[in-house]
mmCIF file of C-alpha atoms in Angstrom:
data_model
loop_
_atom_site.group_PDB
_atom_site.id
_atom_site.type_symbol
_atom_site.label_atom_id
_atom_site.label_comp_id
_atom_site.label_asym_id
_atom_site.label_seq_id
_atom_site.Cartn_x
_atom_site.Cartn_y
_atom_site.Cartn_z
ATOM 1 C CA UNK A 1 -236.253 4.931 130.676
ATOM 2 C CA UNK A 2 -237.433 6.059 134.105
ATOM 3 C CA UNK A 3 -237.577 9.674 135.270
ATOM 4 C CA UNK A 4 -238.135 10.046 139.013
ATOM 5 C CA UNK A 5 -239.440 6.503 139.127
ATOM 6 C CA UNK A 6 -241.967 6.895 136.320
ATOM 7 C CA UNK A 7 -241.641 5.056 133.018
ATOM 8 C CA UNK A 8 -241.117 7.391 130.051
ATOM 9 C CA UNK A 9 -240.964 5.845 126.602
ATOM 10 C CA UNK A 10 -240.790 8.977 124.442
ATOM 11 C CA UNK A 11 -237.526 9.387 122.559
ATOM 12 C CA UNK A 12 -237.045 12.800 120.982
ATOM 13 C CA UNK A 13 -235.431 14.047 117.803
ATOM 14 C CA UNK A 14 -232.789 16.727 118.338
ATOM 15 C CA UNK A 15 -234.956 19.235 116.487
ATOM 16 C CA UNK A 16 -237.556 18.872 119.275
ATOM 17 C CA UNK A 17 -235.107 19.996 121.986
ATOM 18 C CA UNK A 18 -235.109 23.728 121.129
ATOM 19 C CA UNK A 19 -231.384 23.838 120.451
ATOM 20 C CA UNK A 20 -229.513 26.693 118.802
ATOM 21 C CA UNK A 21 -228.859 26.588 115.034
ATOM 22 C CA UNK A 22 -225.127 26.366 115.765
ATOM 23 C CA UNK A 23 -225.440 23.262 117.934
ATOM 24 C CA UNK A 24 -227.965 21.687 115.549
ATOM 25 C CA UNK A 25 -225.479 22.227 112.726
ATOM 26 C CA UNK A 26 -222.737 20.498 114.735
ATOM 27 C CA UNK A 27 -225.034 17.563 115.533
ATOM 28 C CA UNK A 28 -226.130 17.330 111.910
ATOM 29 C CA UNK A 29 -222.515 17.199 110.779
ATOM 30 C CA UNK A 30 -222.150 14.025 112.866
ATOM 31 C CA UNK A 31 -225.170 12.554 111.090
ATOM 32 C CA UNK A 32 -227.302 12.302 114.239
ATOM 33 C CA UNK A 33 -231.071 12.841 114.063
ATOM 34 C CA UNK A 34 -232.688 11.060 117.021
ATOM 35 C CA UNK A 35 -231.507 11.601 120.577
ATOM 36 C CA UNK A 36 -230.732 8.545 122.692
ATOM 37 C CA UNK A 37 -232.962 7.846 125.731
ATOM 38 C CA UNK A 38 -230.464 9.345 128.190
ATOM 39 C CA UNK A 39 -230.203 12.463 126.010
ATOM 40 C CA UNK A 40 -233.986 12.767 125.649
ATOM 41 C CA UNK A 41 -234.320 12.478 129.416
ATOM 42 C CA UNK A 42 -231.442 14.653 130.611
ATOM 43 C CA UNK A 43 -231.133 17.511 128.120
ATOM 44 C CA UNK A 44 -234.449 19.284 128.910
ATOM 45 C CA UNK A 45 -233.721 19.269 132.654
ATOM 46 C CA UNK A 46 -230.134 20.427 132.179
ATOM 47 C CA UNK A 47 -231.357 23.234 129.938
ATOM 48 C CA UNK A 48 -233.588 24.309 132.850
ATOM 49 C CA UNK A 49 -230.599 24.254 135.247
ATOM 50 C CA UNK A 50 -231.873 21.235 137.209
ATOM 51 C CA UNK A 51 -229.569 18.897 139.107
ATOM 52 C CA UNK A 52 -229.495 15.466 137.464
ATOM 53 C CA UNK A 53 -228.366 12.035 138.638
ATOM 54 C CA UNK A 54 -228.341 9.670 135.681
ATOM 55 C CA UNK A 55 -227.674 5.959 135.449
ATOM 56 C CA UNK A 56 -227.216 4.569 131.952
ATOM 57 C CA UNK A 57 -225.236 1.786 130.266
ATOM 58 C CA UNK A 58 -221.882 2.565 128.689
ATOM 59 C CA UNK A 59 -222.172 3.690 125.076
ATOM 60 C CA UNK A 60 -225.618 5.311 125.290
ATOM 61 C CA UNK A 61 -224.563 8.889 124.563
ATOM 62 C CA UNK A 62 -223.999 10.366 128.014
ATOM 63 C CA UNK A 63 -221.453 12.936 126.802
ATOM 64 C CA UNK A 64 -223.981 14.663 124.546
ATOM 65 C CA UNK A 65 -226.592 14.410 127.320
ATOM 66 C CA UNK A 66 -224.634 16.861 129.468
ATOM 67 C CA UNK A 67 -222.429 18.383 126.759
ATOM 68 C CA UNK A 68 -225.190 19.881 124.628
ATOM 69 C CA UNK A 69 -226.751 21.916 127.495
ATOM 70 C CA UNK A 70 -223.306 22.933 128.755
ATOM 71 C CA UNK A 71 -222.334 24.314 125.339
ATOM 72 C CA UNK A 72 -225.721 26.025 124.952
ATOM 73 C CA UNK A 73 -225.367 27.745 128.335
ATOM 74 C CA UNK A 74 -221.892 29.162 127.681
ATOM 75 C CA UNK A 75 -221.737 32.901 127.069
ATOM 76 C CA UNK A 76 -218.904 33.420 124.523
ATOM 77 C CA UNK A 77 -218.564 37.046 125.637
ATOM 78 C CA UNK A 78 -217.503 35.983 129.143
ATOM 79 C CA UNK A 79 -213.849 34.913 129.307
ATOM 80 C CA UNK A 80 -214.261 32.767 132.405
ATOM 81 C CA UNK A 81 -214.718 29.064 133.049
ATOM 82 C CA UNK A 82 -218.473 28.417 133.002
ATOM 83 C CA UNK A 83 -218.653 24.628 132.606
ATOM 84 C CA UNK A 84 -216.581 21.939 134.343
ATOM 85 C CA UNK A 85 -216.505 18.199 133.619
ATOM 86 C CA UNK A 86 -214.562 15.855 135.907
ATOM 87 C CA UNK A 87 -213.539 12.433 134.594
ATOM 88 C CA UNK A 88 -211.649 9.567 136.270
ATOM 89 C CA UNK A 89 -209.051 8.904 133.559
ATOM 90 C CA UNK A 90 -206.945 10.906 131.147
ATOM 91 C CA UNK A 91 -208.303 8.929 128.211
ATOM 92 C CA UNK A 92 -211.920 9.677 129.091
ATOM 93 C CA UNK A 93 -211.155 13.351 129.717
ATOM 94 C CA UNK A 94 -209.522 13.662 126.299
ATOM 95 C CA UNK A 95 -212.462 11.945 124.611
ATOM 96 C CA UNK A 96 -215.013 14.186 126.343
ATOM 97 C CA UNK A 97 -213.125 17.309 125.312
ATOM 98 C CA UNK A 98 -213.007 16.129 121.702
ATOM 99 C CA UNK A 99 -216.794 15.642 121.660
ATOM 100 C CA UNK A 100 -217.406 19.011 123.305
ATOM 101 C CA UNK A 101 -215.050 20.658 120.828
ATOM 102 C CA UNK A 102 -217.112 19.152 117.997
ATOM 103 C CA UNK A 103 -220.285 20.575 119.538
ATOM 104 C CA UNK A 104 -218.626 24.013 119.774
ATOM 105 C CA UNK A 105 -217.470 24.007 116.154
ATOM 106 C CA UNK A 106 -220.006 26.593 115.011
ATOM 107 C CA UNK A 107 -220.277 28.465 118.348
ATOM 108 C CA UNK A 108 -217.835 31.309 117.750
ATOM 109 C CA UNK A 109 -215.736 32.240 120.762
ATOM 110 C CA UNK A 110 -216.412 29.103 122.832
ATOM 111 C CA UNK A 111 -213.151 27.423 123.878
ATOM 112 C CA UNK A 112 -212.436 24.163 125.689
ATOM 113 C CA UNK A 113 -209.375 22.803 127.483
ATOM 114 C CA UNK A 114 -208.429 19.383 128.859
ATOM 115 C CA UNK A 115 -206.350 19.109 132.034
ATOM 116 C CA UNK A 116 -204.853 15.763 133.050
ATOM 117 C CA UNK A 117 -201.787 14.333 134.704
ATOM 118 C CA UNK A 118 -198.904 12.766 132.831
ATOM 119 C CA UNK A 119 -198.632 15.787 130.509
ATOM 120 C CA UNK A 120 -196.525 18.966 130.893
ATOM 121 C CA UNK A 121 -198.373 21.363 133.158
ATOM 122 C CA UNK A 122 -196.708 24.414 131.587
ATOM 123 C CA UNK A 123 -198.386 23.721 128.252
ATOM 124 C CA UNK A 124 -201.746 23.451 130.003
ATOM 125 C CA UNK A 125 -201.105 26.749 131.762
ATOM 126 C CA UNK A 126 -200.527 28.415 128.390
ATOM 127 C CA UNK A 127 -203.818 26.978 127.106
ATOM 128 C CA UNK A 128 -205.626 28.283 130.196
ATOM 129 C CA UNK A 129 -204.325 31.775 129.407
ATOM 130 C CA UNK A 130 -206.535 31.687 126.293
ATOM 131 C CA UNK A 131 -209.548 31.941 128.657
ATOM 132 C CA UNK A 132 -211.524 28.746 127.933
ATOM 133 C CA UNK A 133 -215.157 28.632 129.021
ATOM 134 C CA UNK A 134 -215.290 24.833 129.402
ATOM 135 C CA UNK A 135 -212.746 22.755 131.340
ATOM 136 C CA UNK A 136 -212.571 18.960 131.221
ATOM 137 C CA UNK A 137 -210.201 17.570 133.837
ATOM 138 C CA UNK A 138 -209.109 14.705 136.008
ATOM 139 C CA UNK A 139 -209.503 15.668 139.692
ATOM 140 C CA UNK A 140 -205.826 15.421 140.648
ATOM 141 C CA UNK A 141 -204.532 17.666 137.872
ATOM 142 C CA UNK A 142 -207.329 20.193 138.393
ATOM 143 C CA UNK A 143 -206.327 20.392 142.064
ATOM 144 C CA UNK A 144 -202.738 21.082 140.959
ATOM 145 C CA UNK A 145 -203.922 24.002 138.830
ATOM 146 C CA UNK A 146 -206.128 25.325 141.613
ATOM 147 C CA UNK A 147 -203.167 25.316 144.023
ATOM 148 C CA UNK A 148 -201.062 27.155 141.442
ATOM 149 C CA UNK A 149 -203.932 29.602 140.890
ATOM 150 C CA UNK A 150 -203.734 28.952 137.144
ATOM 151 C CA UNK A 151 -207.462 28.204 136.913
ATOM 152 C CA UNK A 152 -210.401 29.958 138.567
ATOM 153 C CA UNK A 153 -213.760 28.307 139.096
ATOM 154 C CA UNK A 154 -215.719 31.148 140.691
ATOM 155 C CA UNK A 155 -217.834 31.668 137.522
ATOM 156 C CA UNK A 156 -218.616 27.983 136.947
ATOM 157 C CA UNK A 157 -222.330 27.385 136.515
ATOM 158 C CA UNK A 158 -222.522 23.694 135.597
ATOM 159 C CA UNK A 159 -220.452 20.820 137.007
ATOM 160 C CA UNK A 160 -220.619 17.238 135.724
ATOM 161 C CA UNK A 161 -219.023 14.136 137.205
ATOM 162 C CA UNK A 162 -218.769 11.597 134.392
ATOM 163 C CA UNK A 163 -218.289 7.918 135.275
ATOM 164 C CA UNK A 164 -218.905 9.119 138.825
ATOM 165 C CA UNK A 165 -218.863 5.651 140.391
ATOM 166 C CA UNK A 166 -215.519 4.825 138.818
ATOM 167 C CA UNK A 167 -214.028 8.187 139.817
ATOM 168 C CA UNK A 168 -215.055 7.877 143.459
ATOM 169 C CA UNK A 169 -214.032 4.202 143.587
ATOM 170 C CA UNK A 170 -210.550 5.210 142.395
ATOM 171 C CA UNK A 171 -210.074 7.308 145.533
ATOM 172 C CA UNK A 172 -210.844 10.747 144.118
ATOM 173 C CA UNK A 173 -213.676 11.479 146.535
ATOM 174 C CA UNK A 174 -211.663 13.945 148.658
ATOM 175 C CA UNK A 175 -210.413 15.859 145.601
ATOM 176 C CA UNK A 176 -213.939 15.916 144.164
ATOM 177 C CA UNK A 177 -215.484 17.298 147.355
ATOM 178 C CA UNK A 178 -212.734 19.930 147.711
ATOM 179 C CA UNK A 179 -213.369 21.043 144.122
ATOM 180 C CA UNK A 180 -217.131 21.189 144.595
ATOM 181 C CA UNK A 181 -216.669 23.162 147.828
ATOM 182 C CA UNK A 182 -214.769 25.838 145.872
ATOM 183 C CA UNK A 183 -217.556 26.369 143.319
ATOM 184 C CA UNK A 184 -219.815 28.716 145.213
ATOM 185 C CA UNK A 185 -221.927 29.982 142.295
ATOM 186 C CA UNK A 186 -222.818 26.637 140.762
ATOM 187 C CA UNK A 187 -226.344 26.446 139.333
ATOM 188 C CA UNK A 188 -226.527 22.717 138.691
ATOM 189 C CA UNK A 189 -224.626 19.471 139.160
ATOM 190 C CA UNK A 190 -224.872 16.358 137.021
ATOM 191 C CA UNK A 191 -223.808 12.895 138.147
ATOM 192 C CA UNK A 192 -223.527 10.430 135.254
ATOM 193 C CA UNK A 193 -222.677 6.847 135.994
ATOM 194 C CA UNK A 194 -223.108 3.247 134.855
ATOM 195 C CA UNK A 195 -223.903 2.253 138.456
ATOM 196 C CA UNK A 196 -225.135 4.333 141.386
ATOM 197 C CA UNK A 197 -222.850 3.394 144.272
ATOM 198 C CA UNK A 198 -223.100 4.496 147.894
ATOM 199 C CA UNK A 199 -220.336 7.048 147.260
ATOM 200 C CA UNK A 200 -222.277 8.546 144.359
ATOM 201 C CA UNK A 201 -225.366 8.824 146.564
ATOM 202 C CA UNK A 202 -223.295 10.509 149.277
ATOM 203 C CA UNK A 203 -222.197 13.192 146.792
ATOM 204 C CA UNK A 204 -225.792 13.596 145.625
ATOM 205 C CA UNK A 205 -227.143 14.017 149.149
ATOM 206 C CA UNK A 206 -224.588 16.689 150.046
ATOM 207 C CA UNK A 207 -224.277 18.665 146.804
ATOM 208 C CA UNK A 208 -227.502 18.258 144.822
ATOM 209 C CA UNK A 209 -230.869 19.933 145.357
ATOM 210 C CA UNK A 210 -233.946 17.852 144.500
ATOM 211 C CA UNK A 211 -232.147 16.078 141.644
ATOM 212 C CA UNK A 212 -234.036 14.594 138.730
ATOM 213 C CA UNK A 213 -233.260 10.872 138.733
ATOM 214 C CA UNK A 214 -232.966 9.318 135.283
ATOM 215 C CA UNK A 215 -232.426 5.599 134.771
ATOM 216 C CA UNK A 216 -231.903 3.991 131.394
ATOM 217 C CA UNK A 217 -231.963 0.212 131.688
ATOM 218 C CA UNK A 218 -229.992 -2.064 129.394
ATOM 219 C CA UNK A 219 -233.151 -3.215 127.639
ATOM 220 C CA UNK A 220 -233.763 -4.080 124.023
ATOM 221 C CA UNK A 221 -233.681 -0.562 122.593
ATOM 222 C CA UNK A 222 -230.304 0.362 124.078
ATOM 223 C CA UNK A 223 -228.659 -2.910 125.144
ATOM 224 C CA UNK A 224 -225.697 -3.603 122.856
ATOM 225 C CA UNK A 225 -226.122 -6.389 120.293
ATOM 226 C CA UNK A 226 -223.204 -8.577 121.372
ATOM 227 C CA UNK A 227 -222.812 -12.285 120.655
ATOM 228 C CA UNK A 228 -220.843 -13.670 123.616
ATOM 229 C CA UNK A 229 -218.692 -16.807 123.685
ATOM 230 C CA UNK A 230 -216.568 -18.511 126.327
ATOM 231 C CA UNK A 231 -213.900 -20.828 124.995
ATOM 232 C CA UNK A 232 -212.140 -23.630 126.870
ATOM 233 C CA UNK A 233 -208.524 -23.448 125.656
ATOM 234 C CA UNK A 234 -205.080 -24.449 126.928
ATOM 235 C CA UNK A 235 -203.227 -21.400 128.250
ATOM 236 C CA UNK A 236 -200.363 -21.861 125.785
ATOM 237 C CA UNK A 237 -202.735 -21.762 122.823
ATOM 238 C CA UNK A 238 -204.518 -18.492 123.626
ATOM 239 C CA UNK A 239 -202.430 -16.335 121.281
ATOM 240 C CA UNK A 240 -202.832 -18.823 118.440
ATOM 241 C CA UNK A 241 -206.582 -18.921 119.016
ATOM 242 C CA UNK A 242 -206.772 -15.127 119.038
ATOM 243 C CA UNK A 243 -205.014 -14.954 115.676
ATOM 244 C CA UNK A 244 -207.242 -17.660 114.177
ATOM 245 C CA UNK A 245 -210.413 -15.959 115.370
ATOM 246 C CA UNK A 246 -209.259 -12.667 113.878
ATOM 247 C CA UNK A 247 -208.743 -14.303 110.500
ATOM 248 C CA UNK A 248 -211.845 -16.520 110.587
ATOM 249 C CA UNK A 249 -214.096 -13.596 111.475
ATOM 250 C CA UNK A 250 -212.372 -11.108 109.187
ATOM 251 C CA UNK A 251 -212.252 -8.653 112.083
ATOM 252 C CA UNK A 252 -210.478 -5.390 111.269
ATOM 253 C CA UNK A 253 -210.681 -3.658 114.667
ATOM 254 C CA UNK A 254 -210.272 -5.621 117.886
ATOM 255 C CA UNK A 255 -209.521 -4.935 121.542
ATOM 256 C CA UNK A 256 -207.896 -7.665 123.644
ATOM 257 C CA UNK A 257 -208.050 -7.267 127.415
ATOM 258 C CA UNK A 258 -205.499 -8.705 129.836
ATOM 259 C CA UNK A 259 -205.472 -8.540 133.628
ATOM 260 C CA UNK A 260 -201.819 -7.527 134.002
ATOM 261 C CA UNK A 261 -199.390 -5.127 132.359
ATOM 262 C CA UNK A 262 -196.914 -7.968 131.790
ATOM 263 C CA UNK A 263 -199.485 -10.088 129.939
ATOM 264 C CA UNK A 264 -200.490 -7.073 127.859
ATOM 265 C CA UNK A 265 -196.889 -6.657 126.681
ATOM 266 C CA UNK A 266 -196.519 -10.395 126.048
ATOM 267 C CA UNK A 267 -199.675 -10.706 123.978
ATOM 268 C CA UNK A 268 -198.733 -7.678 121.899
ATOM 269 C CA UNK A 269 -195.390 -9.294 121.095
ATOM 270 C CA UNK A 270 -196.993 -12.658 120.255
ATOM 271 C CA UNK A 271 -199.483 -11.048 117.878
ATOM 272 C CA UNK A 272 -196.754 -9.063 116.156
ATOM 273 C CA UNK A 273 -194.774 -12.274 115.651
ATOM 274 C CA UNK A 274 -197.804 -13.594 113.773
ATOM 275 C CA UNK A 275 -197.779 -10.562 111.480
ATOM 276 C CA UNK A 276 -200.738 -8.838 113.146
ATOM 277 C CA UNK A 277 -200.599 -5.063 113.635
ATOM 278 C CA UNK A 278 -200.961 -4.671 117.384
ATOM 279 C CA UNK A 279 -199.953 -2.287 120.153
ATOM 280 C CA UNK A 280 -200.824 -1.912 123.800
ATOM 281 C CA UNK A 281 -201.734 0.593 126.483
ATOM 282 C CA UNK A 282 -201.392 0.229 130.253
ATOM 283 C CA UNK A 283 -200.418 2.299 133.266
ATOM 284 C CA UNK A 284 -196.633 2.014 132.843
ATOM 285 C CA UNK A 285 -196.635 3.416 129.305
ATOM 286 C CA UNK A 286 -196.010 7.155 128.976
ATOM 287 C CA UNK A 287 -199.155 9.192 128.379
ATOM 288 C CA UNK A 288 -197.773 10.616 125.135
ATOM 289 C CA UNK A 289 -197.267 7.120 123.732
ATOM 290 C CA UNK A 290 -200.667 5.936 124.948
ATOM 291 C CA UNK A 291 -202.366 8.820 123.178
ATOM 292 C CA UNK A 292 -200.441 8.076 119.981
ATOM 293 C CA UNK A 293 -201.463 4.398 120.162
ATOM 294 C CA UNK A 294 -205.125 5.282 120.692
ATOM 295 C CA UNK A 295 -205.028 7.699 117.752
ATOM 296 C CA UNK A 296 -203.522 5.017 115.517
ATOM 297 C CA UNK A 297 -206.233 2.573 116.570
ATOM 298 C CA UNK A 298 -209.037 5.085 115.956
ATOM 299 C CA UNK A 299 -207.592 5.852 112.521
ATOM 300 C CA UNK A 300 -207.497 2.164 111.591
ATOM 301 C CA UNK A 301 -203.695 1.893 111.558
ATOM 302 C CA UNK A 302 -203.767 -0.824 114.247
ATOM 303 C CA UNK A 303 -205.806 -3.983 113.952
ATOM 304 C CA UNK A 304 -205.581 -4.971 117.624
ATOM 305 C CA UNK A 305 -205.396 -2.770 120.710
ATOM 306 C CA UNK A 306 -204.208 -4.782 123.725
ATOM 307 C CA UNK A 307 -205.092 -3.204 127.042
ATOM 308 C CA UNK A 308 -205.525 -3.555 130.765
ATOM 309 C CA UNK A 309 -208.782 -2.355 132.307
ATOM 310 C CA UNK A 310 -207.552 1.243 132.152
ATOM 311 C CA UNK A 311 -209.155 1.214 128.681
ATOM 312 C CA UNK A 312 -212.326 -0.656 129.610
ATOM 313 C CA UNK A 313 -214.233 2.468 130.559
ATOM 314 C CA UNK A 314 -214.604 5.870 129.075
ATOM 315 C CA UNK A 315 -212.854 5.386 125.743
ATOM 316 C CA UNK A 316 -215.420 6.266 123.117
ATOM 317 C CA UNK A 317 -214.218 3.906 120.401
ATOM 318 C CA UNK A 318 -217.528 3.008 118.835
ATOM 319 C CA UNK A 319 -216.743 0.752 115.884
ATOM 320 C CA UNK A 320 -214.834 -2.194 117.386
ATOM 321 C CA UNK A 321 -215.693 -5.454 115.643
ATOM 322 C CA UNK A 322 -214.682 -7.849 118.398
ATOM 323 C CA UNK A 323 -213.464 -7.946 122.003
ATOM 324 C CA UNK A 324 -211.182 -10.665 123.349
ATOM 325 C CA UNK A 325 -211.018 -11.330 127.071
ATOM 326 C CA UNK A 326 -207.569 -12.909 126.914
ATOM 327 C CA UNK A 327 -207.803 -13.182 130.696
ATOM 328 C CA UNK A 328 -211.096 -13.667 132.527
ATOM 329 C CA UNK A 329 -211.726 -10.338 134.323
ATOM 330 C CA UNK A 330 -211.532 -10.180 138.105
ATOM 331 C CA UNK A 331 -214.849 -8.344 138.520
ATOM 332 C CA UNK A 332 -218.279 -8.736 136.912
ATOM 333 C CA UNK A 333 -218.317 -5.019 136.244
ATOM 334 C CA UNK A 334 -215.033 -5.242 134.324
ATOM 335 C CA UNK A 335 -216.583 -7.869 132.059
ATOM 336 C CA UNK A 336 -219.555 -5.641 131.270
ATOM 337 C CA UNK A 337 -217.386 -2.643 130.454
ATOM 338 C CA UNK A 338 -214.898 -4.686 128.436
ATOM 339 C CA UNK A 339 -217.445 -6.244 126.119
ATOM 340 C CA UNK A 340 -219.215 -2.869 125.939
ATOM 341 C CA UNK A 341 -216.440 -1.674 123.623
ATOM 342 C CA UNK A 342 -218.172 -3.576 120.811
ATOM 343 C CA UNK A 343 -221.804 -3.635 119.694
ATOM 344 C CA UNK A 344 -222.067 0.146 120.079
ATOM 345 C CA UNK A 345 -224.213 2.545 118.080
ATOM 346 C CA UNK A 346 -226.608 -0.322 117.252
ATOM 347 C CA UNK A 347 -223.920 -2.340 115.491
ATOM 348 C CA UNK A 348 -223.517 -6.088 115.966
ATOM 349 C CA UNK A 349 -220.552 -7.047 118.154
ATOM 350 C CA UNK A 350 -218.765 -10.214 119.238
ATOM 351 C CA UNK A 351 -216.948 -10.999 122.495
ATOM 352 C CA UNK A 352 -214.756 -14.041 123.194
ATOM 353 C CA UNK A 353 -213.590 -14.960 126.698
ATOM 354 C CA UNK A 354 -210.780 -17.518 126.987
ATOM 355 C CA UNK A 355 -210.984 -19.940 129.921
ATOM 356 C CA UNK A 356 -207.987 -22.118 130.806
ATOM 357 C CA UNK A 357 -208.263 -23.115 134.479
ATOM 358 C CA UNK A 358 -210.852 -24.327 136.965
ATOM 359 C CA UNK A 359 -210.594 -20.978 138.744
ATOM 360 C CA UNK A 360 -211.339 -19.140 135.500
ATOM 361 C CA UNK A 361 -214.290 -21.455 134.824
ATOM 362 C CA UNK A 362 -215.744 -20.649 138.254
ATOM 363 C CA UNK A 363 -215.113 -16.928 137.736
ATOM 364 C CA UNK A 364 -216.855 -17.046 134.349
ATOM 365 C CA UNK A 365 -219.809 -18.958 135.821
ATOM 366 C CA UNK A 366 -220.149 -16.196 138.404
ATOM 367 C CA UNK A 367 -219.967 -13.512 135.711
ATOM 368 C CA UNK A 368 -222.739 -15.175 133.732
ATOM 369 C CA UNK A 369 -224.976 -15.403 136.803
ATOM 370 C CA UNK A 370 -224.205 -11.899 137.994
ATOM 371 C CA UNK A 371 -224.603 -10.137 134.649
ATOM 372 C CA UNK A 372 -227.408 -12.387 133.353
ATOM 373 C CA UNK A 373 -225.695 -12.505 129.993
ATOM 374 C CA UNK A 374 -226.193 -15.413 127.640
ATOM 375 C CA UNK A 375 -222.743 -16.791 126.833
ATOM 376 C CA UNK A 376 -222.342 -19.661 124.381
ATOM 377 C CA UNK A 377 -219.793 -22.331 125.383
ATOM 378 C CA UNK A 378 -217.144 -23.479 122.906
ATOM 379 C CA UNK A 379 -214.017 -25.614 123.043
ATOM 380 C CA UNK A 380 -210.781 -25.203 121.122
ATOM 381 C CA UNK A 381 -208.818 -28.297 120.163
ATOM 382 C CA UNK A 382 -205.457 -27.416 118.664
ATOM 383 C CA UNK A 383 -205.476 -27.489 114.899
ATOM 384 C CA UNK A 384 -209.238 -27.919 114.663
ATOM 385 C CA UNK A 385 -212.259 -25.673 114.369
ATOM 386 C CA UNK A 386 -214.239 -24.342 117.304
ATOM 387 C CA UNK A 387 -216.826 -26.844 118.457
ATOM 388 C CA UNK A 388 -219.626 -26.405 120.941
ATOM 389 C CA UNK A 389 -219.018 -28.241 124.202
ATOM 390 C CA UNK A 390 -221.236 -31.243 124.757
ATOM 391 C CA UNK A 391 -223.007 -31.866 128.029
ATOM 392 C CA UNK A 392 -222.246 -28.409 129.423
#
C-alpha cells in the first residue's frame, strides 16, 4: 500500500483504530479482526476529517474503509443527514446500505436510508421522514428528492463517491457536481475507485483539499486467488460445457456473464432445461425482480446467476465458487471486474472464459496482455474431457 507516494506495509487490527465499543461489537459480530490494507490506510485519515482519494482492487473492503468513520462521526441526537454515499448502480447502493446498517446495529438512534431509481419514490419519502443520518443514493434519484425538497443536505459532513470512475463514466458527472455544490458545510470528501480516471481527478482537483492519496496494488497480499482458464469451444456447445463444468467442479454458486440481455435470457433458459437452478438480471428486468433474484442467490437458493455487466461491479457477493465468461467481455476492465466476483476474502476462485471465434481469440489475447493475468488454455471436444491445447 502507498500513502502519498510512500510505501506503507503496516496492516492494523481493528482494535488499534480507536473505534467505539458499539462499532467494535458490530465488527466482531461479522468475525473480522484484522483490517484490510485500504481500511488500515483510510480509516485514520477519515477519522481526522481528511479528504481521501483511494484506489484499490474490487473486493478489498472499501465500504468499511469509509463506512466505519462515517458511522463513528454521526451524532444520533441530530436528526439531520450527516453522511452521504453516492454509488453508480442501485445494486451497489443497496449493498452499501446493508453494510452500513450492520455497522450501526449497536449505535442506538443511527438510521440509514437507500435512495435509487426504479423503486416507488413515495415509499422513500416516507423513510426520509424518519430522519435518517446516513443516506446512500444513486445520483439521479437523489437529484429527484432534492428537487422535491424531500431531502436536505445542509448538515452533511462527509461525502463519499464509491466506484467513482464507474459513476462518472456512466454520465453522472453533472449530477455529482450539482450535488456537491449544494453541500456547503462538508468537512471531507472521499473518492473510492478501482481506477483513477481523468474525470475522477477533475472532481478531486475542484472539490478536495490536499487529499491523502492511498493506493492498494493488486499484489500478493490482496490480489484474489483465481485460477483462470480460456476454453476453445464451438458456440453451440457453450451451454453444455457450462453445465459439465458445474458438475465436474462441484460448484454450488456460480455467476455467468453475457454481453447482451438476449443472451442472458437464452442461457438462463438453457441451464434450466438441464435441471440447473438459474435466474438472470439485466437492465430490462424490473428492479423488484432483480432484487428478489439477488436475494435468492445470496441465500443459496440459486446455483447460477446469469448477468450482464450491470452485476460485474459493486455487488458484494463474496463466496462465489466460479465465474463463467459465457461471452468474452468487450473491455479489459470488464474482465477484471467479472472474475473479481470469485476468489474474494482470501478464498480460492476459478474463472472460465469461452472462446468461439477468431475475433474472440484476439480479444482474449488483448485481455491477457492488458491485464497481465496468467490464463491457462484449454480445448473442449464434444463428449470428451477438457484437454490443454498443444502448440499454443
